[in-house]
PDB file of C-alpha atoms in Angstrom:
ATOM      1  CA  ASN A   1      -9.012 141.286  25.091  1.00  0.00           C
ATOM      2  CA  PRO A   2      -8.960 141.102  21.278  1.00  0.00           C
ATOM      3  CA  ASP A   3      -5.156 141.249  21.365  1.00  0.00           C
ATOM      4  CA  ALA A   4      -4.904 137.894  23.135  1.00  0.00           C
ATOM      5  CA  VAL A   5      -4.059 134.870  20.989  1.00  0.00           C
ATOM      6  CA  VAL A   6      -6.401 132.602  22.937  1.00  0.00           C
ATOM      7  CA  TRP A   7      -9.315 134.985  22.363  1.00  0.00           C
ATOM      8  CA  GLN A   8      -8.784 135.005  18.583  1.00  0.00           C
ATOM      9  CA  ILE A   9      -8.579 131.205  18.577  1.00  0.00           C
ATOM     10  CA  GLU A  10     -11.852 130.960  20.499  1.00  0.00           C
ATOM     11  CA  ILE A  11     -13.508 133.382  18.067  1.00  0.00           C
ATOM     12  CA  GLY A  12     -12.242 131.189  15.221  1.00  0.00           C
ATOM     13  CA  ARG A  13     -13.660 128.049  16.813  1.00  0.00           C
ATOM     14  CA  ALA A  14     -17.014 129.728  17.456  1.00  0.00           C
ATOM     15  CA  MET A  15     -17.214 130.952  13.864  1.00  0.00           C
ATOM     16  CA  ALA A  16     -16.298 127.481  12.574  1.00  0.00           C
ATOM     17  CA  ASP A  17     -18.981 125.886  14.755  1.00  0.00           C
ATOM     18  CA  ALA A  18     -21.475 128.367  13.318  1.00  0.00           C
ATOM     19  CA  GLY A  19     -20.450 127.376   9.790  1.00  0.00           C
ATOM     20  CA  ARG A  20     -18.882 130.766   9.103  1.00  0.00           C
ATOM     21  CA  LEU A  21     -15.638 129.350   7.785  1.00  0.00           C
ATOM     22  CA  ASN A  22     -14.193 132.445   6.130  1.00  0.00           C
ATOM     23  CA  GLU A  23     -14.702 134.436   9.333  1.00  0.00           C
ATOM     24  CA  ALA A  24     -13.171 131.574  11.318  1.00  0.00           C
ATOM     25  CA  PHE A  25     -10.133 131.618   9.060  1.00  0.00           C
ATOM     26  CA  THR A  26      -9.792 135.384   9.565  1.00  0.00           C
ATOM     27  CA  ALA A  27      -9.807 134.940  13.355  1.00  0.00           C
ATOM     28  CA  PHE A  28      -7.195 132.155  13.253  1.00  0.00           C
ATOM     29  CA  GLU A  29      -5.075 134.297  10.957  1.00  0.00           C
ATOM     30  CA  ALA A  30      -5.388 137.196  13.440  1.00  0.00           C
ATOM     31  CA  ALA A  31      -4.163 134.909  16.241  1.00  0.00           C
ATOM     32  CA  ILE A  32      -1.110 133.984  14.186  1.00  0.00           C
ATOM     33  CA  LYS A  33      -0.352 137.633  13.423  1.00  0.00           C
ATOM     34  CA  LEU A  34      -0.332 138.379  17.160  1.00  0.00           C
ATOM     35  CA  ASP A  35       2.472 135.854  17.732  1.00  0.00           C
ATOM     36  CA  ARG A  36       3.905 134.004  14.717  1.00  0.00           C
ATOM     37  CA  GLY A  37       6.042 131.843  17.009  1.00  0.00           C
ATOM     38  CA  ASP A  38       3.100 130.503  19.037  1.00  0.00           C
ATOM     39  CA  PRO A  39       2.436 126.864  18.065  1.00  0.00           C
ATOM     40  CA  GLN A  40      -1.057 127.036  19.606  1.00  0.00           C
ATOM     41  CA  SER A  41      -2.253 129.376  16.832  1.00  0.00           C
ATOM     42  CA  TRP A  42      -0.761 127.313  14.032  1.00  0.00           C
ATOM     43  CA  GLN A  43      -2.219 124.122  15.507  1.00  0.00           C
ATOM     44  CA  ALA A  44      -5.682 125.680  15.793  1.00  0.00           C
ATOM     45  CA  LEU A  45      -5.507 126.816  12.158  1.00  0.00           C
ATOM     46  CA  ALA A  46      -4.267 123.437  10.907  1.00  0.00           C
ATOM     47  CA  LYS A  47      -6.939 121.513  12.830  1.00  0.00           C
ATOM     48  CA  PHE A  48      -9.644 123.900  11.637  1.00  0.00           C
ATOM     49  CA  SER A  49      -8.594 123.446   8.016  1.00  0.00           C
ATOM     50  CA  LEU A  50      -8.353 119.652   8.248  1.00  0.00           C
ATOM     51  CA  ASN A  51     -11.494 119.116  10.341  1.00  0.00           C
ATOM     52  CA  ARG A  52     -13.595 121.378   8.122  1.00  0.00           C
ATOM     53  CA  ASN A  53     -11.847 120.422   4.869  1.00  0.00           C
ATOM     54  CA  TYR A  54     -11.265 124.151   4.416  1.00  0.00           C
ATOM     55  CA  ARG A  55      -8.619 124.992   1.819  1.00  0.00           C
ATOM     56  CA  VAL A  56      -6.373 122.182   3.043  1.00  0.00           C
ATOM     57  CA  GLU A  57      -3.667 122.702   0.442  1.00  0.00           C
ATOM     58  CA  GLU A  58      -3.523 126.492   0.878  1.00  0.00           C
ATOM     59  CA  VAL A  59      -4.202 126.746   4.631  1.00  0.00           C
ATOM     60  CA  GLY A  60      -3.962 123.442   6.531  1.00  0.00           C
ATOM     61  CA  LEU A  61      -0.805 122.085   4.954  1.00  0.00           C
ATOM     62  CA  PRO A  62       1.262 125.281   5.405  1.00  0.00           C
ATOM     63  CA  ALA A  63       0.023 125.643   9.000  1.00  0.00           C
ATOM     64  CA  ALA A  64       1.005 122.052   9.788  1.00  0.00           C
ATOM     65  CA  ARG A  65       4.400 122.575   8.134  1.00  0.00           C
ATOM     66  CA  GLN A  66       4.957 125.657  10.292  1.00  0.00           C
ATOM     67  CA  LEU A  67       4.202 123.616  13.420  1.00  0.00           C
ATOM     68  CA  VAL A  68       6.866 121.088  12.462  1.00  0.00           C
ATOM     69  CA  LEU A  69       9.330 123.891  11.788  1.00  0.00           C
ATOM     70  CA  LEU A  70       8.624 125.301  15.252  1.00  0.00           C
ATOM     71  CA  GLU A  71       8.844 121.909  17.011  1.00  0.00           C
ATOM     72  CA  PRO A  72      10.320 119.244  14.700  1.00  0.00           C
ATOM     73  CA  ARG A  73      10.221 116.479  17.343  1.00  0.00           C
ATOM     74  CA  ASN A  74       6.624 116.955  18.429  1.00  0.00           C
ATOM     75  CA  PRO A  75       4.721 113.784  17.468  1.00  0.00           C
ATOM     76  CA  VAL A  76       1.343 115.575  17.525  1.00  0.00           C
ATOM     77  CA  TYR A  77       2.569 118.122  14.988  1.00  0.00           C
ATOM     78  CA  LEU A  78       4.219 115.474  12.816  1.00  0.00           C
ATOM     79  CA  ASP A  79       0.969 113.487  12.871  1.00  0.00           C
ATOM     80  CA  LEU A  80      -1.000 116.599  11.909  1.00  0.00           C
ATOM     81  CA  LEU A  81       1.319 117.218   8.953  1.00  0.00           C
ATOM     82  CA  GLY A  82       0.938 113.581   7.911  1.00  0.00           C
ATOM     83  CA  THR A  83      -2.834 113.964   8.129  1.00  0.00           C
ATOM     84  CA  ALA A  84      -2.712 117.013   5.859  1.00  0.00           C
ATOM     85  CA  TYR A  85      -0.737 115.032   3.292  1.00  0.00           C
ATOM     86  CA  MET A  86      -3.100 112.052   3.616  1.00  0.00           C
ATOM     87  CA  THR A  87      -6.075 114.379   3.040  1.00  0.00           C
ATOM     88  CA  LEU A  88      -4.360 115.592  -0.126  1.00  0.00           C
ATOM     89  CA  ALA A  89      -3.712 111.963  -1.210  1.00  0.00           C
ATOM     90  CA  ASP A  90       0.087 112.317  -0.960  1.00  0.00           C
ATOM     91  CA  LEU A  91       0.507 108.947   0.736  1.00  0.00           C
ATOM     92  CA  ASP A  92       4.310 108.850   0.532  1.00  0.00           C
ATOM     93  CA  SER A  93       4.653 112.147   2.418  1.00  0.00           C
ATOM     94  CA  ALA A  94       1.871 111.201   4.838  1.00  0.00           C
ATOM     95  CA  GLU A  95       3.533 107.917   5.705  1.00  0.00           C
ATOM     96  CA  ARG A  96       6.932 109.585   6.121  1.00  0.00           C
ATOM     97  CA  PHE A  97       5.573 112.030   8.717  1.00  0.00           C
ATOM     98  CA  PHE A  98       3.465 109.400  10.498  1.00  0.00           C
ATOM     99  CA  LEU A  99       6.547 107.189  10.842  1.00  0.00           C
ATOM    100  CA  GLN A 100       8.561 110.139  12.166  1.00  0.00           C
ATOM    101  CA  ALA A 101       5.801 110.844  14.697  1.00  0.00           C
ATOM    102  CA  LEU A 102       5.844 107.191  15.726  1.00  0.00           C
ATOM    103  CA  THR A 103       9.556 107.376  16.551  1.00  0.00           C
ATOM    104  CA  TYR A 104       8.736 109.983  19.213  1.00  0.00           C
ATOM    105  CA  ASP A 105       5.558 108.287  20.490  1.00  0.00           C
ATOM    106  CA  PRO A 106       5.660 104.602  19.478  1.00  0.00           C
ATOM    107  CA  GLU A 107       2.338 103.527  20.976  1.00  0.00           C
ATOM    108  CA  GLU A 108       0.135 106.542  20.190  1.00  0.00           C
ATOM    109  CA  ALA A 109      -3.109 105.087  18.860  1.00  0.00           C
ATOM    110  CA  ALA A 110      -3.968 108.086  16.641  1.00  0.00           C
ATOM    111  CA  ILE A 111      -0.661 107.802  14.768  1.00  0.00           C
ATOM    112  CA  LEU A 112      -1.070 104.032  14.427  1.00  0.00           C
ATOM    113  CA  ILE A 113      -4.602 104.488  13.074  1.00  0.00           C
ATOM    114  CA  HIS A 114      -3.327 106.976  10.503  1.00  0.00           C
ATOM    115  CA  LEU A 115      -0.602 104.551   9.441  1.00  0.00           C
ATOM    116  CA  GLY A 116      -3.261 101.830   9.164  1.00  0.00           C
ATOM    117  CA  GLN A 117      -5.388 104.057   6.955  1.00  0.00           C
ATOM    118  CA  THR A 118      -2.411 104.973   4.788  1.00  0.00           C
ATOM    119  CA  SER A 119      -1.512 101.298   4.367  1.00  0.00           C
ATOM    120  CA  MET A 120      -5.097 100.447   3.471  1.00  0.00           C
ATOM    121  CA  TYR A 121      -5.257 103.233   0.860  1.00  0.00           C
ATOM    122  CA  ARG A 122      -2.166 101.651  -0.695  1.00  0.00           C
ATOM    123  CA  GLY A 123      -3.825  98.233  -0.702  1.00  0.00           C
ATOM    124  CA  ASP A 124      -1.475  96.785   1.920  1.00  0.00           C
ATOM    125  CA  LYS A 125      -4.059  95.105   4.140  1.00  0.00           C
ATOM    126  CA  GLN A 126      -1.519  93.126   6.155  1.00  0.00           C
ATOM    127  CA  SER A 127       0.313  96.271   7.306  1.00  0.00           C
ATOM    128  CA  ALA A 128      -2.978  98.114   7.829  1.00  0.00           C
ATOM    129  CA  PHE A 129      -4.306  95.344  10.068  1.00  0.00           C
ATOM    130  CA  ALA A 130      -1.056  95.224  12.053  1.00  0.00           C
ATOM    131  CA  TYR A 131      -1.121  98.986  12.699  1.00  0.00           C
ATOM    132  CA  LEU A 132      -4.826  98.990  13.585  1.00  0.00           C
ATOM    133  CA  ARG A 133      -4.497  96.016  15.954  1.00  0.00           C
ATOM    134  CA  ARG A 134      -1.579  97.752  17.642  1.00  0.00           C
ATOM    135  CA  ALA A 135      -3.661 100.951  17.897  1.00  0.00           C
ATOM    136  CA  SER A 136      -6.544  99.059  19.478  1.00  0.00           C
ATOM    137  CA  ALA A 137      -4.242  97.368  21.985  1.00  0.00           C
ATOM    138  CA  SER A 138      -2.383 100.540  22.964  1.00  0.00           C
ATOM    139  CA  ALA A 139      -5.268 103.036  22.987  1.00  0.00           C
ATOM    140  CA  SER A 140      -5.831 104.647  26.348  1.00  0.00           C
ATOM    141  CA  ASP A 141      -8.760 106.567  24.867  1.00  0.00           C
ATOM    142  CA  ASP A 142     -11.931 104.508  24.352  1.00  0.00           C
ATOM    143  CA  ARG A 143     -12.841 106.581  21.301  1.00  0.00           C
ATOM    144  CA  LEU A 144      -9.557 105.729  19.564  1.00  0.00           C
ATOM    145  CA  ARG A 145      -9.858 102.056  20.493  1.00  0.00           C
ATOM    146  CA  ALA A 146     -13.386 101.977  19.068  1.00  0.00           C
ATOM    147  CA  MET A 147     -12.185 103.682  15.880  1.00  0.00           C
ATOM    148  CA  ALA A 148      -9.377 101.166  15.400  1.00  0.00           C
ATOM    149  CA  ASP A 149     -11.779  98.275  16.015  1.00  0.00           C
ATOM    150  CA  ARG A 150     -14.363  99.756  13.629  1.00  0.00           C
ATOM    151  CA  LEU A 151     -11.753 100.154  10.888  1.00  0.00           C
ATOM    152  CA  LEU A 152     -10.554  96.584  11.420  1.00  0.00           C
ATOM    153  CA  ALA A 153     -14.139  95.366  11.003  1.00  0.00           C
ATOM    154  CA  GLU A 154     -14.810  97.628   7.977  1.00  0.00           C
ATOM    155  CA  TYR A 155     -11.612  96.510   6.255  1.00  0.00           C
ATOM    156  CA  GLY A 156     -12.447  92.847   6.856  1.00  0.00           C
ATOM    157  CA  ALA A 157      -9.678  91.979   9.300  1.00  0.00           C
ATOM    158  CA  ASP A 158     -11.819  89.198  10.775  1.00  0.00           C
ATOM    159  CA  GLU A 159     -11.696  87.437   7.410  1.00  0.00           C
ATOM    160  CA  HIS A 160      -7.889  87.160   7.562  1.00  0.00           C
TER     161      HIS A 160
END
């Protein structure tokens, strides 16, 4: 059923996996047009843009903003918006949204990792290490724990 949001999202993902990014974007856009109030479509578009580094400022950032407008207390959406800002090197905005996300989910490893990265980009190693250690300790997902540990090692946390 081409008029189903989920179908358009799956087409978008398939096109993205095939490297056909413009066609993927068109499919995600079609999903949004079917139901502008459906967060699933906006999230798929935002993730696509950020994961593929596809027109982040024109596509990913507005999609992430729309998610936060739809559900302003959703930590996943706040984290996604922070990630868009971090990708665009707007560290103040990124940190603001990561901290908001953390208020709703204080031990979410992904948010803590993003805060660690933001702190490191600012040159604040002490804060970065604290966030990354907290992420490693709280991660229920082995992949996130490994990422936090890898970043700690890369940033030289063992030397401090």
